[in-house]
PDB file of C-alpha atoms in Angstrom:
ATOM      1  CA  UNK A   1       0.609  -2.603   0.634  1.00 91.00           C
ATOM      2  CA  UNK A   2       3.787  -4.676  -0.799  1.00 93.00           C
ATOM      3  CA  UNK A   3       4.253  -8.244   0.085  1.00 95.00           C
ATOM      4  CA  UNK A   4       7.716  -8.276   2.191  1.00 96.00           C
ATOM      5  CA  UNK A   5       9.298 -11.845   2.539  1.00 97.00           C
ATOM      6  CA  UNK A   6      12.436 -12.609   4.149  1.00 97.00           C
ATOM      7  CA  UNK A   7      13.474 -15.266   2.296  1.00 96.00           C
ATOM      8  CA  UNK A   8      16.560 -16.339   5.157  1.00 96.00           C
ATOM      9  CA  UNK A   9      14.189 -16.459   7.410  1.00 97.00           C
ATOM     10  CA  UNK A  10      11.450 -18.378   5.883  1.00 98.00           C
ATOM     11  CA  UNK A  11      13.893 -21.182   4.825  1.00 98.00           C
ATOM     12  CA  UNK A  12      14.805 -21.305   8.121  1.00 98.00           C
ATOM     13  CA  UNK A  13      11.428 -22.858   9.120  1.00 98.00           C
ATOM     14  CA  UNK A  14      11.907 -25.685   6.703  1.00 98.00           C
ATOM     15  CA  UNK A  15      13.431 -28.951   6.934  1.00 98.00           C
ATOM     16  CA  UNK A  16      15.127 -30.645   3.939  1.00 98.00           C
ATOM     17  CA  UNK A  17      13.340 -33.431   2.572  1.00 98.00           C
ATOM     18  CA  UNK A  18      15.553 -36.271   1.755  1.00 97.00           C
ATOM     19  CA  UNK A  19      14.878 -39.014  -0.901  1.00 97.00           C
ATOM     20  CA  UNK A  20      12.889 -36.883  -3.323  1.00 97.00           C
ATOM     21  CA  UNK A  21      11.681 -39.261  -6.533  1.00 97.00           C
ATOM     22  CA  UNK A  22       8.906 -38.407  -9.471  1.00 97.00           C
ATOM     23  CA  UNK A  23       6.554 -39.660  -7.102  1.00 96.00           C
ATOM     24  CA  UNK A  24       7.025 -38.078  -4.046  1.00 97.00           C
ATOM     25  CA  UNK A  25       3.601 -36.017  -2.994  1.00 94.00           C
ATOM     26  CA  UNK A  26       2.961 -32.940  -1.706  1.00 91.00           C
ATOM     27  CA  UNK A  27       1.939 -34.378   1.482  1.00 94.00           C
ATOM     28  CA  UNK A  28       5.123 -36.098   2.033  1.00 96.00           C
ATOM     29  CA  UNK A  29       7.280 -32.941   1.814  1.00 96.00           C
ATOM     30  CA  UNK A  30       4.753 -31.325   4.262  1.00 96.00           C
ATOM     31  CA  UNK A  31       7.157 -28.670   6.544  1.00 97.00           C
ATOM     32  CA  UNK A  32      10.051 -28.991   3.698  1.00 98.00           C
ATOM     33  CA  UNK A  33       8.122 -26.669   0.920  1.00 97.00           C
ATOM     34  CA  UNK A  34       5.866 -24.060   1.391  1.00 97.00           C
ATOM     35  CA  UNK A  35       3.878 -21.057  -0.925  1.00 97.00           C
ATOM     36  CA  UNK A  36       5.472 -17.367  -0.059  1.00 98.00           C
ATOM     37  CA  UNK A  37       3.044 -15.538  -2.065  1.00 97.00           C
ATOM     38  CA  UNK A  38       1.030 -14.844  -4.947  1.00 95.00           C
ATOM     39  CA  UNK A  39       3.178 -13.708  -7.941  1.00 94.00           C
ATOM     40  CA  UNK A  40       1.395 -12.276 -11.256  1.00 92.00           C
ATOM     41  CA  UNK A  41      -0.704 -15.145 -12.170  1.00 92.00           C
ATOM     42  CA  UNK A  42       1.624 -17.686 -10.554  1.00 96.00           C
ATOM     43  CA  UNK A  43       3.007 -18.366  -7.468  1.00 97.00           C
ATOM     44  CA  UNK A  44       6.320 -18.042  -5.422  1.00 98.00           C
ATOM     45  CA  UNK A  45       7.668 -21.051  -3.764  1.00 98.00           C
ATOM     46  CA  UNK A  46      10.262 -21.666  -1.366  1.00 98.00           C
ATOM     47  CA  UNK A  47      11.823 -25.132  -0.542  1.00 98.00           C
ATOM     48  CA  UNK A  48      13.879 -27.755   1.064  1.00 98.00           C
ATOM     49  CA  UNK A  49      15.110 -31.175  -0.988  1.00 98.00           C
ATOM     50  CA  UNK A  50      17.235 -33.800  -1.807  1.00 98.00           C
ATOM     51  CA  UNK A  51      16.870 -36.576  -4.572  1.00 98.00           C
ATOM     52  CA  UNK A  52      15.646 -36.135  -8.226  1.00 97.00           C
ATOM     53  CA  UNK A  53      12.085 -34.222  -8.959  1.00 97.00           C
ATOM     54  CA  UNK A  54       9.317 -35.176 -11.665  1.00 96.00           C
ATOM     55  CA  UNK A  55       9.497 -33.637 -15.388  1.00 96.00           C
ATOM     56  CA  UNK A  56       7.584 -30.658 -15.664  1.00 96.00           C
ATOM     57  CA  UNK A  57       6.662 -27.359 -17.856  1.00 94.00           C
ATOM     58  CA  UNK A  58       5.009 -24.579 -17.473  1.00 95.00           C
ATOM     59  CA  UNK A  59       3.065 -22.035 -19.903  1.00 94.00           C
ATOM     60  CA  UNK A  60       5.303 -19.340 -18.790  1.00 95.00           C
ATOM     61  CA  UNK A  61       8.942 -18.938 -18.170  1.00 96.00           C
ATOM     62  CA  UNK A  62       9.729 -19.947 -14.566  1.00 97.00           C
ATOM     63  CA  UNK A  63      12.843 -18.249 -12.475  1.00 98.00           C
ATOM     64  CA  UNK A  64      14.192 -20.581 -10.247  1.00 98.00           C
ATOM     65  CA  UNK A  65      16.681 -18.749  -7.377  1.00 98.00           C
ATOM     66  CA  UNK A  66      19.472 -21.157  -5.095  1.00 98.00           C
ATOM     67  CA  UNK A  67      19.932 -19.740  -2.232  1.00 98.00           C
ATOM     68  CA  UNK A  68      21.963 -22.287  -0.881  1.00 98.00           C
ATOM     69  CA  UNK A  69      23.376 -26.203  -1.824  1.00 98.00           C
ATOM     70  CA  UNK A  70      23.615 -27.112  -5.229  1.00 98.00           C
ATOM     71  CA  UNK A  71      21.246 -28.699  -8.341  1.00 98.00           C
ATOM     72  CA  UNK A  72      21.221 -29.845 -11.662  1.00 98.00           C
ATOM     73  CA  UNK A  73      19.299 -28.348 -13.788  1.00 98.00           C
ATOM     74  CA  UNK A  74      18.045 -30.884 -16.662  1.00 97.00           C
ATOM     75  CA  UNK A  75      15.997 -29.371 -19.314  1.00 96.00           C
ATOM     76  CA  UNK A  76      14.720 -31.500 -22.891  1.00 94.00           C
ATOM     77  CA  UNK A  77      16.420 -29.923 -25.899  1.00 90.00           C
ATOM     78  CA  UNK A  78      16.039 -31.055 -29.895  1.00 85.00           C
ATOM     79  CA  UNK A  79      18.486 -33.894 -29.044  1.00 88.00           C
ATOM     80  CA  UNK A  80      17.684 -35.254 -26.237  1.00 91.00           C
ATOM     81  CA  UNK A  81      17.979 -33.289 -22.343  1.00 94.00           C
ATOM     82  CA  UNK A  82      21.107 -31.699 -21.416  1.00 96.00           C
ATOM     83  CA  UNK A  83      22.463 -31.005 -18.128  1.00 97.00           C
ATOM     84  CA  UNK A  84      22.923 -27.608 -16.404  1.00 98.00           C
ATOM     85  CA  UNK A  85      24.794 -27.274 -12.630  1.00 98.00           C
ATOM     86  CA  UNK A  86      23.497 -24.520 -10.469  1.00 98.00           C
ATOM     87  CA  UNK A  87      25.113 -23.380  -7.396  1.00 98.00           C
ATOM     88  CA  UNK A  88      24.187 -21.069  -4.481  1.00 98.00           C
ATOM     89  CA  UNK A  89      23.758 -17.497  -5.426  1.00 97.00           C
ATOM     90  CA  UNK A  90      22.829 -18.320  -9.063  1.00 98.00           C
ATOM     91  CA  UNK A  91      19.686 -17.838 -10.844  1.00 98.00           C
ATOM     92  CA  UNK A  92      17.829 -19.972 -13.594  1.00 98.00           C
ATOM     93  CA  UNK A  93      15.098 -18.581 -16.042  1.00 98.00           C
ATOM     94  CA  UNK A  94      13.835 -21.828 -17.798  1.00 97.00           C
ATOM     95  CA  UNK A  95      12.076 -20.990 -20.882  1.00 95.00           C
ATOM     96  CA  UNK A  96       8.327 -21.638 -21.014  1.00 94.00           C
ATOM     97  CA  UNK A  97       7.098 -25.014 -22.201  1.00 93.00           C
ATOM     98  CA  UNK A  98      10.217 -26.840 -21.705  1.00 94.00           C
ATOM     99  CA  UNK A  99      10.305 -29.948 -20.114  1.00 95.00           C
ATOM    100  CA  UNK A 100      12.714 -30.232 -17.274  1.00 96.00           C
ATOM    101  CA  UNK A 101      13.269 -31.189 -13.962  1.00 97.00           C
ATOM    102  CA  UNK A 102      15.949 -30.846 -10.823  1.00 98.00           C
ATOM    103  CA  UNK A 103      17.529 -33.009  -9.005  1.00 97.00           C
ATOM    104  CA  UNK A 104      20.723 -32.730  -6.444  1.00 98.00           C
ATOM    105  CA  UNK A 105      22.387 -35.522  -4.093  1.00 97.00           C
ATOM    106  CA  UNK A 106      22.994 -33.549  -0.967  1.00 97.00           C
ATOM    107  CA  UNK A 107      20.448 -31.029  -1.276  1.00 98.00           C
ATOM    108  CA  UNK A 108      19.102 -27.735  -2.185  1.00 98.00           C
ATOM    109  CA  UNK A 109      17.187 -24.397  -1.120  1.00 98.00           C
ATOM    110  CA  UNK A 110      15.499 -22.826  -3.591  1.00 98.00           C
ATOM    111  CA  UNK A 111      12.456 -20.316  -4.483  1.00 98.00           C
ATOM    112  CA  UNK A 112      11.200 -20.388  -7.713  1.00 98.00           C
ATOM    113  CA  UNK A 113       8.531 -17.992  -9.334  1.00 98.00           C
ATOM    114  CA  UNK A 114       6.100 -19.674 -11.354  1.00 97.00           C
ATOM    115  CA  UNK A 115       2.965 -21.170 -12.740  1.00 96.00           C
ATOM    116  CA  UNK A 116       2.013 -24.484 -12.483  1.00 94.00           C
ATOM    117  CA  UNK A 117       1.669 -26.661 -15.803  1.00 94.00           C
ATOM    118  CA  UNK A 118       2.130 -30.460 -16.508  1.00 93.00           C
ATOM    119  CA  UNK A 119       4.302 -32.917 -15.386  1.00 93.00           C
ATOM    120  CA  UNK A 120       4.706 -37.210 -15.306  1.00 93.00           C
ATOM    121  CA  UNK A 121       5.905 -39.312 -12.534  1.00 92.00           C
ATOM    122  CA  UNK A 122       8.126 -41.888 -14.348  1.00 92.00           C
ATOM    123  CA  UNK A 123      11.437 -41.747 -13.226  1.00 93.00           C
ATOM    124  CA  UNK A 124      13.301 -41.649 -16.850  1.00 94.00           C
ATOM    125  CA  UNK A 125      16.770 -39.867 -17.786  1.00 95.00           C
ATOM    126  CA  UNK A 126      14.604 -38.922 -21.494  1.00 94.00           C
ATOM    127  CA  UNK A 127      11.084 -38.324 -21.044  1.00 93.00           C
ATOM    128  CA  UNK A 128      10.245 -37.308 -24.900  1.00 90.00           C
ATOM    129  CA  UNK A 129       8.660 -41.054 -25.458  1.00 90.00           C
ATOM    130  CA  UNK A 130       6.527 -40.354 -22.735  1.00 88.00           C
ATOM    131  CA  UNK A 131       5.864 -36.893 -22.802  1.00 85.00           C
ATOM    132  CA  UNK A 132       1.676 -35.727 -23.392  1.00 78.00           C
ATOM    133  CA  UNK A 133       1.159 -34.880 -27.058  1.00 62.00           C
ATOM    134  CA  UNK A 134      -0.932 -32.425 -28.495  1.00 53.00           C
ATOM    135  CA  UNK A 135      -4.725 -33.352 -28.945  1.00 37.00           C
ATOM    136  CA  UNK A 136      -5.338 -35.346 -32.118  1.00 35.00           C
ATOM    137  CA  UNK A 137      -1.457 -35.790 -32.779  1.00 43.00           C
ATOM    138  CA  UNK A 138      -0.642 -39.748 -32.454  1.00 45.00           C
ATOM    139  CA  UNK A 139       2.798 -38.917 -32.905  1.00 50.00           C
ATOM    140  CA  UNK A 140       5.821 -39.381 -29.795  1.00 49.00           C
ATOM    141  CA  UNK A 141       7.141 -36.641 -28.639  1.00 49.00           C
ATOM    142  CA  UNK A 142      10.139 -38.407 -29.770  1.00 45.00           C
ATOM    143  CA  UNK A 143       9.408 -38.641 -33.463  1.00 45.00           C
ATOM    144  CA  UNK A 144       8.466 -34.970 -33.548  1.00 45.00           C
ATOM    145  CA  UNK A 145      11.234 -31.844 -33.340  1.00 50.00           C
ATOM    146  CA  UNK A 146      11.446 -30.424 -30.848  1.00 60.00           C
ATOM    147  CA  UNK A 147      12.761 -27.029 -30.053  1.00 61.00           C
ATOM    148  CA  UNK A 148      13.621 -25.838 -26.795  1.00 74.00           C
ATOM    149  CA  UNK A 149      15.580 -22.609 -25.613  1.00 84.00           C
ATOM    150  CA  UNK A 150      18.312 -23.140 -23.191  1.00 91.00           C
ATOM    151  CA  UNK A 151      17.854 -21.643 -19.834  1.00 95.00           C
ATOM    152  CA  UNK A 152      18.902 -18.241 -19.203  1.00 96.00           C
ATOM    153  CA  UNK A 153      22.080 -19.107 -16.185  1.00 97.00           C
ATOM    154  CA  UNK A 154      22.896 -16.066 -14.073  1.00 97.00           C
ATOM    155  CA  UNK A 155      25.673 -16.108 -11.332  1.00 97.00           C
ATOM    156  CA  UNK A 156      24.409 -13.308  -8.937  1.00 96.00           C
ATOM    157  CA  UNK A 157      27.833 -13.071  -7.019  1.00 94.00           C
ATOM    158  CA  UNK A 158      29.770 -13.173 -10.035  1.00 96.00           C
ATOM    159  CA  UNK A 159      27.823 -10.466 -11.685  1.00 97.00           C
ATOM    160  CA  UNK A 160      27.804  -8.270  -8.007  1.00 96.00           C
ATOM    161  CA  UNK A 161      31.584  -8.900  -7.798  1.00 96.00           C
ATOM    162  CA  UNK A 162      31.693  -6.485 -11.033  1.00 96.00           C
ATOM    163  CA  UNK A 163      29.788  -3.841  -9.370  1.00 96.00           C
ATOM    164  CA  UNK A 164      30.905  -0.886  -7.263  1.00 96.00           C
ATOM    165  CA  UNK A 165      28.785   0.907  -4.926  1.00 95.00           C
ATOM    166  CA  UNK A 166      27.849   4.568  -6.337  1.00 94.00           C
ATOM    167  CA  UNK A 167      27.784   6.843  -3.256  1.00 92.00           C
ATOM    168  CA  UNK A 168      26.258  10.584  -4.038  1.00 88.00           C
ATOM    169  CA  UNK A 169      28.290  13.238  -2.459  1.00 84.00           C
ATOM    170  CA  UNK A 170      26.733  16.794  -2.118  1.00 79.00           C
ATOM    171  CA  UNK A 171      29.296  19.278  -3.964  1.00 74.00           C
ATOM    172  CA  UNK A 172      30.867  21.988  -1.211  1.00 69.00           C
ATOM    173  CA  UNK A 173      30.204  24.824  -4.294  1.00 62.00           C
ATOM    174  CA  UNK A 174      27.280  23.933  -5.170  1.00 57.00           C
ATOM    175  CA  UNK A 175      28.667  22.649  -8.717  1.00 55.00           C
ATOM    176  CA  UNK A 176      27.095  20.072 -10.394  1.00 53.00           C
ATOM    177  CA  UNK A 177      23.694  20.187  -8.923  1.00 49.00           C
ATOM    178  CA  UNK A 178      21.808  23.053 -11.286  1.00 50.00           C
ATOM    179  CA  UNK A 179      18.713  23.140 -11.222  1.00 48.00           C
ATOM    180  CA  UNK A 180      18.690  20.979  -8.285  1.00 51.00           C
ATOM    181  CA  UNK A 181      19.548  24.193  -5.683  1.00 51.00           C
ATOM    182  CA  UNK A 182      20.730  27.484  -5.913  1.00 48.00           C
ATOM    183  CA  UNK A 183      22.633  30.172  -3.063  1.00 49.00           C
ATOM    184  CA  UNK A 184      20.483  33.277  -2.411  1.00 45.00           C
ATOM    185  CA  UNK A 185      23.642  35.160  -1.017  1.00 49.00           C
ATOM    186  CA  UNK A 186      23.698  37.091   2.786  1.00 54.00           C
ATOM    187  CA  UNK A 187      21.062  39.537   3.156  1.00 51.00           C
ATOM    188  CA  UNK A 188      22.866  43.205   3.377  1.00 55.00           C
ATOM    189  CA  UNK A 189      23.402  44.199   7.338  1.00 58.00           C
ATOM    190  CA  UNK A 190      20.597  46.952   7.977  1.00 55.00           C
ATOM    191  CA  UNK A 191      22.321  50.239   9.942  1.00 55.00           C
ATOM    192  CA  UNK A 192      21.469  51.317  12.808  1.00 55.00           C
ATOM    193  CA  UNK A 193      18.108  53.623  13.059  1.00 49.00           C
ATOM    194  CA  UNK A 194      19.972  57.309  12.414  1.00 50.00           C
ATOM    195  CA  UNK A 195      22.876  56.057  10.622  1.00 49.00           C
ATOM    196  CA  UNK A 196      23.279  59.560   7.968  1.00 49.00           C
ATOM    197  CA  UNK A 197      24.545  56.847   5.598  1.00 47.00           C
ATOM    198  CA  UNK A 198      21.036  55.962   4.534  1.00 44.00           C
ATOM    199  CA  UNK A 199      20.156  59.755   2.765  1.00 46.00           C
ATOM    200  CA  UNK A 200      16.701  60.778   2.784  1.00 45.00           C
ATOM    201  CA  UNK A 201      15.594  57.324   4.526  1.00 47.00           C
ATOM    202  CA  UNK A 202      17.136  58.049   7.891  1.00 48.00           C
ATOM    203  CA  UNK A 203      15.606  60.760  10.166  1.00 51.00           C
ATOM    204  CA  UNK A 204      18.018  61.563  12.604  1.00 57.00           C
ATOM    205  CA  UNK A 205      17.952  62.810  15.728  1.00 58.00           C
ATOM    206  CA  UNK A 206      14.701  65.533  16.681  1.00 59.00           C
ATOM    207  CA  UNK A 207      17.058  68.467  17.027  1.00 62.00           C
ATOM    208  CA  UNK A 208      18.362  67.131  13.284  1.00 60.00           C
ATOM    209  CA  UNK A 209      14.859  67.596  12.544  1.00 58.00           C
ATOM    210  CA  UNK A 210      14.051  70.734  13.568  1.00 62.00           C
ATOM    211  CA  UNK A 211      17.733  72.482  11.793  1.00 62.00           C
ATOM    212  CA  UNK A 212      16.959  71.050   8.955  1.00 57.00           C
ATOM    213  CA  UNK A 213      13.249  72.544   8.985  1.00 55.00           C
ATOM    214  CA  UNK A 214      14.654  75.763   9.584  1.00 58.00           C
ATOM    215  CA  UNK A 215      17.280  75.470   6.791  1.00 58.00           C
ATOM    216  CA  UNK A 216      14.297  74.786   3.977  1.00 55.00           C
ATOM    217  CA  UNK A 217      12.204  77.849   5.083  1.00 56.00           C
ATOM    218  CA  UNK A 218      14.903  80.121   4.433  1.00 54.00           C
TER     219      UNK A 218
END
């Protein structure tokens, strides 16, 4: 059976959390987020905030979805993070392993597929000083390259706006639609029983009968 979600109505049953920072805890935004569903190996998420969230990654690329308010989308590129704005309607696939984070003054709806990864609590504008390195590596993140696809932005009414709607109409003739169907035609009208028109198939009448019997003995 599918998983159905109606996402309206699910974000309906939230309440925006005000005052989001890095450290804010799950337990505090308890009624403003909330898991929809499984998703692949991840999960899809639906919430309710305003403030600025904790850096993060994730092994895989996450899709984050506004449905309504607005957010800034800051993600850590080679120099240094760079800002993205996201409005309602639009869609952002961040690319996986990069650090980044959201954050929006008067709030923001969104639902987000994912899978969870790492993230810190400090509340800094450039987290590459701070950010975990790999195992033996002493080096910062800082002193290190680092390369980092921008997110993939995606304005779903703008792209929708270019779209008409295709509407299938059945042709009158039958044109167009071969192999699809095909007319049989109007089965002939079968005469009457004793109609002479059908030749040695109709048997007339009994004295018909009987003058043509007498015709083939002579």
């Amino acid at each position: 059976m599918p998983t159905i979600i109606d996402l309206n109505a699910e974000a309906a049953k939230l309440t925006m959390f005000r005052g989001q920072t890095p450290q804010t805890t799950r337990a505090e935004r308890k009624g403003s987020t909330t898991q929809l569903a499984r998703y692949r190996d991840g999960l899809l998420l639906l919430g309710k905030s305003a403030g600025t969230g904790h850096w993060e990654t994730h092994p895989e690329d996450e899709l984050v979805y506004v449905l309504d308010g607005a957010a800034t989308l800051d993600i850590v590129q080679k120099d240094g993070p760079q800002s993205f704005a996201l409005g309602a309607g639009m869609i952002a696939i961040v690319p996986q392993n990069a650090w980044h984070r959201f954050h929006s003054a008067d709030g923001r709806t969104t639902m987000s597929a994912t899978i969870p990864g790492d993230h810190i609590d400090l509340d800094v504008d450039d987290p590459r000083p701070v950010l975990p390195t790999p195992a033996l590596n002493h080096e910062t993140t800082s002193e290190r390259e680092i390369e980092s696809k921008p997110p993939s932005l995606i304005d779903l009414n703008a792209e929708l706006a270019k779209l008409t709607m295709f509407r299938r109409t059945p042709p009158v003739d039958g044109g167009g639609s071969k192999g699809k169907r095909r007319s049989i035609g109007l089965l002939p009208r079968r005469p009457p029983f004793g109609d002479q028109g059908l030749g040695e198939r109709s048997l007339g009448t009994p004295s018909d009968r009987r003058r043509a019997h007498s015709r083939s003995r002579r």
